[in-house]
Amino acid sequence: MVLFVPNLEKQSLPENNVRKAFWSPLISLTIENQNKHFSIARHQSSIRLVMTTLTSWNIKDIRTILESGQFNTEFYTTTYPETQATGLDPIIHYVLFGCHEQKNPNELFNTEIYKNLFNAVIQKEENPFAHYLRNNKSTYFFEKGLLQSYSHKILTKCYNKFENYAFFSEDYYRKIHPTLTFSGISPTRHALLYGIGEGRDVLYPYNIAQYFGRECKKPTTYTPNTTSIVGNLPQTVGVFYHSAGNSFIHELAELLQDYLKKAGLSAQLMTEKTPLSDKPDLCIFCAPHEFFFLEGCEHWKQEHILEQAIMFNTEQPQTLWFTRGLIYCLMSAGVIDICVQNLQAFANIGLTVFHFDPIPTIQKARLKPADKKHPFFRVLPDAAQSGSTPLKPLAERAIDVSFFGNSSANREKFFARQAAFFSDYACFLYYRKADGPLTTQGQYDILARLPRYVAENSKILLNVHRDDNHFFEWHRIVSQGMASGAVVVTEECFPHPLYKVGEHYMVESSRHIPNLIEWLLNTPDGEKESRRIQKNAFRIFANTSLRQVKNHDLLCYISSVWTAIL
């Protein structure tokens, strides 16, 4: 027997409204007439009734699931497309067949896990999901993938943030990994629970480019926090960096600690070797992509620590390093980022954010005695070997152009194309293929100190992006270049709240950078412009009131995070 019910198209009303309006009388009818049992099946533009057998348990379970509103039809039919050919409504199919085939009613509930855990108390004909809704709906039941040590509660919080994260696209993840099968798990949940940990491509380059394109069009100006009364503050703050990590991260950790102390907080530098017994009230983990992946940090990966901590991100979203640190950002109470344009993406998913890019101090670079015996030092011009100072006039600097960085296809192409041009100038150009973090120990430890020393002897510090993305490592370039008295010449880059193009640094396309360099070095107008740029940069670095205001900004941010934790 088939009854057609016209004008109840799926598209005409929200699905739950259609179901509730239609199912309530149907269930009542079924209960009143125990000899007739019906189920819903879609037929083109109408809904039809198909005769089948529904037991009293089936009816009870259907009502429970329907009233909960937690059955995700789109998930069910997309994940299990074969169910659409049965002609049965997805809820009916799940109650009668899907639960026995280990199918899941939504992304948050795993039928197999629940059945295994509660098999002894689930009635013989009772649907596992309906049992869950009646007895355990405050508990989460889904697989944890590679994140077994974390609770369902915190992983659900991460999921709710991740599914709305601007840089993720479920369609892209499915497309880029065609060999993956998403049986019982959505691409979003797979990316979170497996993809990140497996080192897969997770974030969609188009979304990233589109997002930063919009952000870079917005006015980028520094606006101080005008809050006069600061709320709750932690008694102790620990700024963590990994002892075997990049020297650049160590430097940032020291600067952040200094800012916190000047803001009036009790802040200490800590590493992965710090025992848990010395845990501070508030933990700030610098470079989570590095800290939590190098050896010795396992005791700091505990859930109660992470969800009450701040992550200081120093990576750009286009990199694998950023992706693998993302899970810790999602777990955290707040995110500090060195790139101001990156903040809004985190803020949009509910994280408290802060831009930290410390104003450098004008001070002389310090080398170790052994550095002066290193080949890198011995190839410098005699005038550069004799000493350095940020205040050395540009005309007296022995090096015309300097550059430090890791190798990339973009940089290789640039230097190969411009080799003849640079051969006419006194240059120190260093770029290498990275084989790990640039640490303060080992054969490359001099690179933690030499770039700034060389910049103090250079007229121009060159910045060529590592790839095609215009992410500008502001702190490194500003610290090594502007604060060393060199004129920074860079490819087009993301704007900064404080440093402005044409005022504090110079921008040109890679094709025309040689023309700009030639003008700055060889013409009276160019030399005059170089001195103006240098003077403008020094004016910011010498602004003590600006430093105090930025200390207050940081204090207000720490207070907002700490108050939320409490």
Coordinates of C-alpha atoms in Angstrom, one line a residue:
M1 CA 0.0 0.0 0.0
V2 CA 1.4 3.4 -1.0
L3 CA -0.1 6.7 0.0
F4 CA 1.1 9.9 -1.8
V5 CA 1.2 13.1 0.2
P6 CA 1.7 16.0 -2.3
N7 CA 3.0 19.5 -1.6
L8 CA 5.5 18.5 1.1
E9 CA 8.6 19.0 -0.8
K10 CA 11.9 18.8 1.1
Q11 CA 12.9 22.3 -0.2
S12 CA 9.7 24.0 0.8
L13 CA 10.1 23.8 4.6
P14 CA 12.9 23.1 7.0
E15 CA 13.3 19.4 7.3
N16 CA 12.6 19.1 11.0
N17 CA 9.4 21.1 10.6
V18 CA 8.2 18.9 7.8
R19 CA 9.0 15.8 9.8
K20 CA 7.5 17.0 13.1
A21 CA 4.4 18.2 11.3
F22 CA 4.0 14.9 9.5
W23 CA 5.4 12.4 11.9
S24 CA 3.5 13.3 15.0
P25 CA 0.0 12.4 13.6
L26 CA 1.6 9.4 11.8
I27 CA 3.1 8.0 15.0
S28 CA -0.2 8.6 16.8
L29 CA -2.0 6.8 14.0
T30 CA 0.4 3.9 14.2
I31 CA 0.0 3.5 17.9
E32 CA -3.8 3.6 17.6
N33 CA -3.9 1.0 14.8
Q34 CA -1.3 -1.6 15.7
N35 CA -2.0 -3.6 12.5
K36 CA -0.8 -0.8 10.2
H37 CA 2.8 0.5 10.3
F38 CA 4.1 3.0 7.8
S39 CA 7.4 4.7 7.0
I40 CA 8.2 7.7 4.9
A41 CA 10.0 7.6 1.6
R42 CA 10.7 10.5 -0.7
H43 CA 9.4 10.3 -4.3
Q44 CA 10.5 13.1 -6.6
S45 CA 8.7 16.3 -5.4
S46 CA 6.4 14.5 -2.9
I47 CA 6.7 12.4 0.2
R48 CA 5.2 8.9 0.1
L49 CA 4.2 6.3 2.7
V50 CA 5.6 2.9 2.2
M51 CA 4.2 0.0 4.1
T52 CA 6.8 -1.7 6.4
T53 CA 6.8 -3.2 9.8
L54 CA 7.6 -0.8 12.7
T55 CA 7.7 -2.3 16.1
S56 CA 6.7 -0.4 19.2
W57 CA 10.4 0.0 20.0
N58 CA 11.0 1.4 16.5
I59 CA 8.2 4.0 17.0
K60 CA 9.5 5.0 20.4
D61 CA 13.0 5.3 19.0
I62 CA 11.9 7.3 16.0
R63 CA 10.0 9.7 18.2
T64 CA 13.0 10.2 20.5
I65 CA 15.4 10.8 17.6
L66 CA 13.0 13.1 15.8
E67 CA 12.3 15.2 18.9
S68 CA 16.0 15.5 19.7
G69 CA 16.8 17.3 16.4
Q70 CA 20.2 15.6 16.4
F71 CA 19.8 13.4 13.4
N72 CA 21.8 14.9 10.5
T73 CA 20.1 13.9 7.3
E74 CA 22.7 15.6 5.1
F75 CA 25.5 13.8 6.9
Y76 CA 23.8 10.4 6.7
T77 CA 22.8 10.5 3.0
T78 CA 26.2 12.0 2.0
T79 CA 28.2 9.6 4.0
Y80 CA 26.1 6.6 3.1
P81 CA 24.7 7.4 -0.4
E82 CA 23.5 3.9 -0.9
T83 CA 20.8 4.5 1.6
Q84 CA 19.0 6.9 -0.8
A85 CA 18.2 4.0 -3.1
T86 CA 16.1 2.3 -0.5
G87 CA 13.3 4.8 -0.7
L88 CA 13.2 5.1 3.1
D89 CA 13.5 8.2 5.1
P90 CA 17.0 8.4 6.6
I91 CA 15.8 8.2 10.2
I92 CA 13.7 5.1 9.3
H93 CA 16.7 3.6 7.5
Y94 CA 19.0 4.2 10.5
V95 CA 16.6 2.8 13.1
L96 CA 15.7 -0.3 11.0
F97 CA 19.1 -1.0 9.3
G98 CA 21.8 1.6 9.7
C99 CA 22.4 1.0 13.4
H100 CA 23.1 -2.7 12.6
E101 CA 25.5 -1.7 9.8
Q102 CA 27.5 0.5 12.1
K103 CA 26.3 3.7 10.4
N104 CA 26.3 6.9 12.4
P105 CA 23.4 9.4 12.7
N106 CA 25.7 12.4 12.8
E107 CA 29.3 13.4 13.1
L108 CA 29.4 13.4 16.9
F109 CA 28.0 9.9 17.6
N110 CA 29.7 6.6 16.8
T111 CA 27.2 3.8 16.8
E112 CA 29.8 1.0 17.1
I113 CA 31.6 2.6 20.0
Y114 CA 28.4 3.2 21.9
K115 CA 27.1 -0.3 21.3
N116 CA 30.3 -1.8 22.5
L117 CA 30.2 0.3 25.7
F118 CA 26.6 -0.1 26.6
N119 CA 25.6 -3.4 25.0
A120 CA 24.7 -4.9 28.3
V121 CA 22.0 -2.3 29.1
I122 CA 20.6 -1.6 25.6
Q123 CA 17.4 -3.5 25.1
K124 CA 17.3 -6.1 22.3
E125 CA 15.3 -4.0 19.8
E126 CA 16.3 -0.6 21.1
N127 CA 18.2 1.7 18.8
P128 CA 21.7 2.7 20.3
F129 CA 21.3 6.4 19.4
A130 CA 17.9 6.6 21.0
H131 CA 19.2 4.9 24.1
Y132 CA 22.0 7.5 24.2
L133 CA 19.5 10.4 23.9
R134 CA 17.5 9.0 26.7
N135 CA 20.3 8.1 29.1
N136 CA 23.7 9.6 28.2
K137 CA 23.2 12.6 26.0
S138 CA 25.6 14.7 28.1
T139 CA 28.4 12.4 27.1
Y140 CA 30.2 12.4 23.8
F141 CA 30.7 9.2 21.7
F142 CA 32.9 9.4 18.6
E143 CA 36.3 8.1 17.6
K144 CA 39.3 10.2 18.7
G145 CA 41.6 9.3 15.8
L146 CA 45.2 10.3 16.7
L147 CA 44.1 12.4 19.7
Q148 CA 43.3 9.5 22.1
S149 CA 44.8 11.3 25.2
Y150 CA 42.2 14.1 25.0
S151 CA 38.6 14.1 26.1
H152 CA 35.6 14.1 23.8
K153 CA 34.6 17.4 25.4
I154 CA 37.8 19.3 24.3
L155 CA 37.8 17.6 20.9
T156 CA 34.2 18.7 20.4
K157 CA 35.2 22.3 21.2
C158 CA 38.1 22.0 18.7
Y159 CA 35.7 20.6 16.1
N160 CA 33.2 23.4 16.5
K161 CA 35.9 25.9 16.0
F162 CA 37.6 24.0 13.1
E163 CA 34.5 23.5 11.0
N164 CA 34.1 27.3 10.9
Y165 CA 37.8 28.1 10.4
A166 CA 38.3 30.4 7.4
F167 CA 41.2 28.4 6.0
F168 CA 39.5 25.0 5.9
S169 CA 37.3 23.7 3.1
E170 CA 35.7 20.3 3.4
D171 CA 35.3 20.0 -0.4
Y172 CA 39.0 20.8 -0.8
Y173 CA 40.1 18.2 1.8
R174 CA 38.0 15.5 0.1
K175 CA 39.3 16.5 -3.4
I176 CA 43.0 16.6 -2.4
H177 CA 42.8 13.2 -0.7
P178 CA 40.9 11.0 -3.2
T179 CA 42.1 7.8 -1.8
L180 CA 40.5 8.4 1.6
T181 CA 37.1 7.0 2.4
F182 CA 34.9 8.9 4.8
S183 CA 32.8 6.0 6.0
G184 CA 31.1 7.2 9.2
I185 CA 33.3 10.3 9.5
S186 CA 33.1 13.6 7.7
P187 CA 36.1 15.1 6.0
T188 CA 36.1 17.9 8.6
R189 CA 36.4 15.5 11.5
H190 CA 38.9 13.3 9.6
A191 CA 41.1 16.4 9.0
L192 CA 41.0 17.3 12.6
L193 CA 41.5 13.9 14.1
Y194 CA 43.8 12.3 11.5
G195 CA 44.8 14.8 8.8
I196 CA 46.7 17.3 10.9
G197 CA 48.6 14.5 12.8
E198 CA 49.4 12.7 9.6
G199 CA 51.0 15.8 8.1
R200 CA 48.4 16.0 5.3
D201 CA 47.4 19.0 3.3
V202 CA 44.5 20.3 5.3
L203 CA 44.1 24.1 4.7
Y204 CA 42.8 25.4 1.4
P205 CA 45.3 27.7 -0.4
Y206 CA 42.5 29.5 -2.2
N207 CA 40.7 30.3 1.1
I208 CA 44.0 31.5 2.6
A209 CA 44.7 33.8 -0.3
Q210 CA 41.2 35.1 -0.4
Y211 CA 41.2 35.8 3.3
F212 CA 44.5 37.6 3.3
G213 CA 43.5 39.6 0.2
R214 CA 40.6 40.9 2.2
E215 CA 42.5 41.6 5.3
C216 CA 45.3 43.4 3.5
K217 CA 42.8 45.8 2.0
K218 CA 41.6 46.9 5.4
P219 CA 43.3 50.0 7.0
T220 CA 46.1 48.8 9.2
T221 CA 46.8 51.2 11.9
Y222 CA 47.9 50.9 15.5
T223 CA 45.1 51.5 18.0
P224 CA 46.1 51.4 21.7
N225 CA 43.9 49.8 24.3
T226 CA 42.3 52.6 26.3
T227 CA 41.1 50.5 29.2
S228 CA 42.1 52.2 32.3
I229 CA 41.2 49.5 34.8
V230 CA 42.8 46.1 34.3
G231 CA 41.0 43.1 35.7
N232 CA 42.2 39.8 37.1
L233 CA 45.8 38.8 36.5
P234 CA 47.8 35.6 37.1
Q235 CA 50.4 35.8 39.8
T236 CA 53.0 33.9 37.7
V237 CA 53.4 33.6 33.9
G238 CA 55.7 31.2 32.1
V239 CA 56.9 31.9 28.6
F240 CA 57.9 28.6 27.1
Y241 CA 60.2 27.8 24.2
H242 CA 61.9 24.6 23.2
S243 CA 65.6 24.4 24.0
A244 CA 66.4 22.6 20.8
G245 CA 64.2 24.9 18.7
N246 CA 64.9 27.9 16.4
S247 CA 67.0 30.6 17.9
F248 CA 64.5 33.1 16.5
I249 CA 61.8 31.6 18.7
H250 CA 64.1 31.8 21.7
E251 CA 64.6 35.5 21.0
L252 CA 60.9 36.2 20.7
A253 CA 60.3 34.3 24.0
E254 CA 62.9 36.6 25.7
L255 CA 61.3 39.7 24.3
L256 CA 57.8 38.6 25.4
Q257 CA 59.1 37.9 28.9
D258 CA 60.6 41.3 29.0
Y259 CA 57.4 43.0 27.9
L260 CA 55.4 41.0 30.5
K261 CA 57.9 42.0 33.3
K262 CA 57.8 45.7 32.3
A263 CA 54.0 45.4 32.3
G264 CA 54.3 44.5 36.0
L265 CA 53.8 40.7 35.8
S266 CA 56.0 38.0 37.3
A267 CA 57.2 36.2 34.2
Q268 CA 59.9 33.6 33.7
L269 CA 61.4 31.9 30.7
M270 CA 60.7 28.1 30.7
T271 CA 61.5 25.2 28.4
E272 CA 60.3 21.7 27.8
K273 CA 62.7 20.7 30.6
T274 CA 60.8 22.6 33.2
P275 CA 59.2 20.2 35.6
L276 CA 55.4 20.2 36.1
S277 CA 56.0 21.0 39.8
D278 CA 57.1 24.5 38.6
K279 CA 54.1 25.1 36.4
P280 CA 53.1 28.8 36.5
D281 CA 49.5 30.0 36.7
L282 CA 49.5 31.0 33.1
C283 CA 51.5 29.2 30.4
I284 CA 52.4 30.9 27.1
F285 CA 53.8 28.4 24.5
C286 CA 55.9 30.0 21.8
A287 CA 55.7 28.4 18.4
P288 CA 53.4 25.4 19.2
H289 CA 54.3 23.9 15.9
E290 CA 57.8 23.5 17.3
F291 CA 57.4 23.2 21.0
F292 CA 55.0 20.3 21.0
F293 CA 56.8 18.3 18.2
L294 CA 60.4 18.3 19.4
E295 CA 61.4 15.8 22.0
G296 CA 60.8 16.2 25.7
C297 CA 57.5 18.0 25.8
E298 CA 55.0 15.2 26.5
H299 CA 54.3 16.3 30.0
W300 CA 53.1 19.7 28.8
K301 CA 50.5 18.2 26.4
Q302 CA 48.0 17.6 29.1
E303 CA 44.5 18.8 28.4
H304 CA 44.0 20.9 31.5
I305 CA 47.3 22.8 30.7
L306 CA 46.5 23.4 27.1
E307 CA 42.9 24.7 27.5
Q308 CA 44.2 27.2 30.1
A309 CA 47.2 28.3 28.0
I310 CA 48.0 30.9 25.4
M311 CA 49.6 29.9 22.1
F312 CA 52.1 32.3 20.4
N313 CA 51.9 31.5 16.7
T314 CA 54.9 32.5 14.6
E315 CA 54.2 30.6 11.4
Q316 CA 52.3 31.6 8.3
P317 CA 49.1 29.6 7.4
Q318 CA 50.6 28.5 4.1
T319 CA 53.0 26.2 5.8
L320 CA 52.8 22.6 7.1
W321 CA 54.3 23.9 10.4
F322 CA 51.3 26.2 11.0
T323 CA 48.9 23.3 10.3
R324 CA 50.4 20.9 12.7
G325 CA 50.4 23.6 15.5
L326 CA 46.8 24.4 14.7
I327 CA 45.3 21.8 17.0
Y328 CA 47.0 23.3 20.0
C329 CA 45.7 26.8 19.0
L330 CA 42.2 25.4 18.8
M331 CA 42.5 23.9 22.3
S332 CA 43.9 27.0 23.9
A333 CA 42.4 29.9 25.8
G334 CA 43.9 32.5 23.4
V335 CA 46.3 33.1 20.6
I336 CA 49.1 35.6 20.2
D337 CA 50.2 36.0 16.6
I338 CA 53.2 37.8 15.1
C339 CA 51.1 38.6 11.9
V340 CA 48.3 41.1 12.5
Q341 CA 46.3 39.9 9.5
N342 CA 46.1 36.4 11.0
L343 CA 44.2 37.5 14.0
Q344 CA 40.7 37.8 12.6
A345 CA 40.6 34.2 11.4
F346 CA 41.2 33.0 15.0
A347 CA 38.9 35.6 16.5
N348 CA 36.0 34.5 14.2
I349 CA 36.1 31.0 15.8
G350 CA 35.9 32.4 19.4
L351 CA 39.6 32.7 20.4
T352 CA 40.9 35.8 22.2
V353 CA 43.7 37.2 20.1
F354 CA 46.6 39.7 20.4
H355 CA 49.2 41.0 18.0
F356 CA 52.7 40.9 19.4
D357 CA 55.5 42.3 17.4
P358 CA 58.0 43.7 19.9
I359 CA 59.6 47.1 19.1
P360 CA 63.4 46.4 18.8
T361 CA 66.0 48.2 20.8
I362 CA 68.8 50.1 19.1
Q363 CA 71.8 48.3 20.4
K364 CA 75.1 47.0 19.1
A365 CA 75.2 43.4 17.9
R366 CA 77.2 41.0 20.1
L367 CA 79.4 38.3 18.7
K368 CA 81.1 35.5 20.5
P369 CA 85.0 35.4 20.4
A370 CA 84.7 32.1 18.4
D371 CA 82.5 33.9 15.8
K372 CA 85.5 36.0 14.6
K373 CA 87.3 32.8 13.6
H374 CA 84.4 31.5 11.6
P375 CA 84.6 31.5 7.8
F376 CA 81.4 33.6 7.6
F377 CA 83.1 36.3 9.5
R378 CA 86.5 36.1 7.8
V379 CA 85.0 36.7 4.4
L380 CA 83.7 40.1 5.5
P381 CA 85.4 43.3 4.2
D382 CA 88.2 44.5 6.6
A383 CA 86.1 47.5 7.5
A384 CA 83.2 45.3 8.6
Q385 CA 85.5 43.0 10.6
S386 CA 86.7 46.0 12.7
G387 CA 83.4 46.5 14.4
S388 CA 79.8 47.5 14.0
T389 CA 77.1 49.9 15.4
P390 CA 73.5 50.6 14.3
L391 CA 74.4 54.3 14.3
K392 CA 77.1 54.0 11.7
P393 CA 76.3 56.4 8.8
L394 CA 75.1 54.6 5.7
A395 CA 77.9 56.1 3.5
E396 CA 80.5 54.5 5.8
R397 CA 79.2 51.0 5.7
A398 CA 81.4 48.5 3.8
I399 CA 78.6 46.2 2.5
D400 CA 76.2 47.4 -0.1
V401 CA 73.5 44.7 0.1
S402 CA 73.0 41.8 2.6
F403 CA 70.6 38.9 2.7
F404 CA 70.0 36.0 5.0
G405 CA 67.4 33.2 4.6
N406 CA 66.6 29.7 3.8
S407 CA 66.5 28.6 0.1
S408 CA 63.4 28.4 -1.9
A409 CA 62.4 28.2 -5.6
N410 CA 61.5 31.9 -5.5
R411 CA 64.8 33.0 -4.0
E412 CA 66.8 30.7 -6.3
K413 CA 65.1 32.2 -9.3
F414 CA 65.6 35.8 -8.1
F415 CA 69.3 35.5 -7.3
A416 CA 70.1 33.5 -10.4
R417 CA 68.4 36.1 -12.6
Q418 CA 70.1 39.0 -10.8
A419 CA 73.5 37.5 -10.3
A420 CA 75.3 39.8 -12.8
F421 CA 73.8 42.8 -11.1
F422 CA 74.9 41.9 -7.6
S423 CA 78.4 41.0 -8.8
D424 CA 79.0 44.7 -9.3
Y425 CA 78.4 45.4 -5.6
A426 CA 79.8 44.4 -2.2
C427 CA 77.3 41.9 -1.1
F428 CA 76.8 39.3 1.6
L429 CA 74.1 36.9 0.4
Y430 CA 73.4 33.8 2.4
Y431 CA 70.7 31.3 1.8
R432 CA 70.7 27.6 2.5
K433 CA 68.5 24.6 2.3
A434 CA 67.1 24.2 5.8
D435 CA 67.6 20.8 7.5
G436 CA 66.1 21.7 10.8
P437 CA 65.7 24.5 13.3
L438 CA 68.3 27.2 13.3
T439 CA 69.6 26.7 16.9
T440 CA 72.0 28.6 19.1
Q441 CA 74.2 25.5 19.2
G442 CA 76.2 23.5 16.6
Q443 CA 77.8 24.6 13.4
Y444 CA 75.1 27.1 12.4
D445 CA 74.9 28.8 15.8
I446 CA 76.7 31.9 14.4
L447 CA 73.7 32.6 12.3
A448 CA 71.8 33.5 15.4
R449 CA 74.1 36.5 15.8
L450 CA 75.8 37.3 12.5
P451 CA 72.8 38.6 10.5
R452 CA 72.4 41.6 12.7
Y453 CA 76.2 42.3 12.8
V454 CA 76.3 42.2 9.0
A455 CA 73.2 44.4 8.8
E456 CA 75.0 47.0 10.9
N457 CA 77.7 47.1 8.2
S458 CA 75.2 47.1 5.3
K459 CA 73.5 50.0 3.5
I460 CA 70.6 47.8 2.3
L461 CA 69.0 44.7 3.9
L462 CA 67.2 42.7 1.2
N463 CA 64.1 40.8 1.8
V464 CA 63.0 38.3 -0.8
H465 CA 60.0 36.1 0.2
R466 CA 60.6 32.5 0.7
D467 CA 57.7 31.7 -1.7
D468 CA 54.9 33.4 -3.6
N469 CA 53.1 34.4 -0.4
H470 CA 53.6 38.0 0.8
F471 CA 53.9 37.0 4.5
F472 CA 56.5 39.4 5.9
E473 CA 58.5 38.2 8.9
W474 CA 58.3 41.6 10.5
H475 CA 60.1 41.0 13.7
R476 CA 63.1 39.4 12.1
I477 CA 63.4 41.9 9.3
V478 CA 62.8 44.9 11.6
S479 CA 65.2 43.6 14.2
Q480 CA 67.9 42.6 11.7
G481 CA 67.4 45.5 9.3
M482 CA 65.7 48.7 10.5
A483 CA 67.1 48.5 14.1
S484 CA 70.6 47.9 12.6
G485 CA 70.3 51.1 10.6
A486 CA 70.1 49.4 7.2
V487 CA 67.4 50.3 4.7
V488 CA 65.1 47.4 4.2
V489 CA 64.2 46.8 0.5
T490 CA 61.5 44.1 0.1
E491 CA 59.1 42.6 -2.3
E492 CA 55.5 43.6 -1.7
C493 CA 54.4 42.4 1.7
F494 CA 51.5 42.5 4.2
P495 CA 51.0 45.9 5.8
H496 CA 52.0 46.6 9.4
P497 CA 50.2 48.7 12.0
L498 CA 53.4 50.7 12.8
Y499 CA 55.8 50.4 9.9
K500 CA 54.7 52.1 6.7
V501 CA 55.9 51.6 3.1
G502 CA 57.9 54.6 1.9
E503 CA 58.4 55.8 5.4
H504 CA 60.2 53.0 7.2
Y505 CA 61.1 50.6 4.4
M506 CA 61.0 50.4 0.6
V507 CA 58.9 48.1 -1.6
E508 CA 59.5 47.0 -5.2
S509 CA 58.7 44.1 -7.4
S510 CA 61.4 41.4 -7.6
R511 CA 62.0 42.4 -11.3
H512 CA 62.7 46.0 -10.4
I513 CA 64.5 45.6 -7.1
P514 CA 67.9 46.1 -8.8
N515 CA 66.7 49.4 -10.2
L516 CA 65.7 50.6 -6.7
I517 CA 69.0 49.4 -5.2
E518 CA 70.9 51.2 -7.9
W519 CA 69.0 54.4 -7.3
L520 CA 69.5 54.3 -3.5
L521 CA 73.2 53.6 -3.7
N522 CA 74.3 55.6 -6.7
T523 CA 72.3 58.8 -6.8
P524 CA 72.2 61.9 -4.5
D525 CA 68.4 61.6 -4.3
G526 CA 68.6 57.9 -3.4
E527 CA 71.2 58.5 -0.7
K528 CA 69.0 61.3 0.7
E529 CA 66.0 59.0 0.7
S530 CA 68.0 56.2 2.5
R531 CA 68.9 58.6 5.3
R532 CA 65.3 59.7 5.6
I533 CA 64.1 56.1 5.9
Q534 CA 66.7 55.3 8.5
K535 CA 65.8 58.3 10.6
N536 CA 62.1 57.5 10.5
A537 CA 62.7 54.0 11.7
F538 CA 65.0 55.1 14.5
R539 CA 62.3 57.6 15.6
I540 CA 59.8 54.7 16.3
F541 CA 62.4 52.6 18.1
A542 CA 63.3 55.5 20.4
N543 CA 59.7 56.3 21.3
T544 CA 59.6 55.2 25.0
S545 CA 55.9 56.3 25.5
L546 CA 54.9 53.9 22.6
R547 CA 56.6 51.1 24.4
Q548 CA 54.7 51.8 27.6
V549 CA 51.4 51.9 25.7
K550 CA 52.2 48.6 24.1
N551 CA 53.1 47.1 27.5
H552 CA 49.6 48.2 28.7
D553 CA 48.0 46.5 25.6
L554 CA 49.7 43.3 26.6
L555 CA 48.6 43.6 30.2
C556 CA 45.0 44.1 29.1
Y557 CA 45.1 41.1 26.9
I558 CA 46.5 38.8 29.6
S559 CA 43.8 40.0 31.9
S560 CA 41.1 39.2 29.4
V561 CA 42.3 35.7 28.9
W562 CA 42.9 35.1 32.6
T563 CA 39.5 36.4 33.5
A564 CA 37.9 34.0 31.0
I565 CA 39.9 31.1 32.4
L566 CA 38.8 31.9 36.0

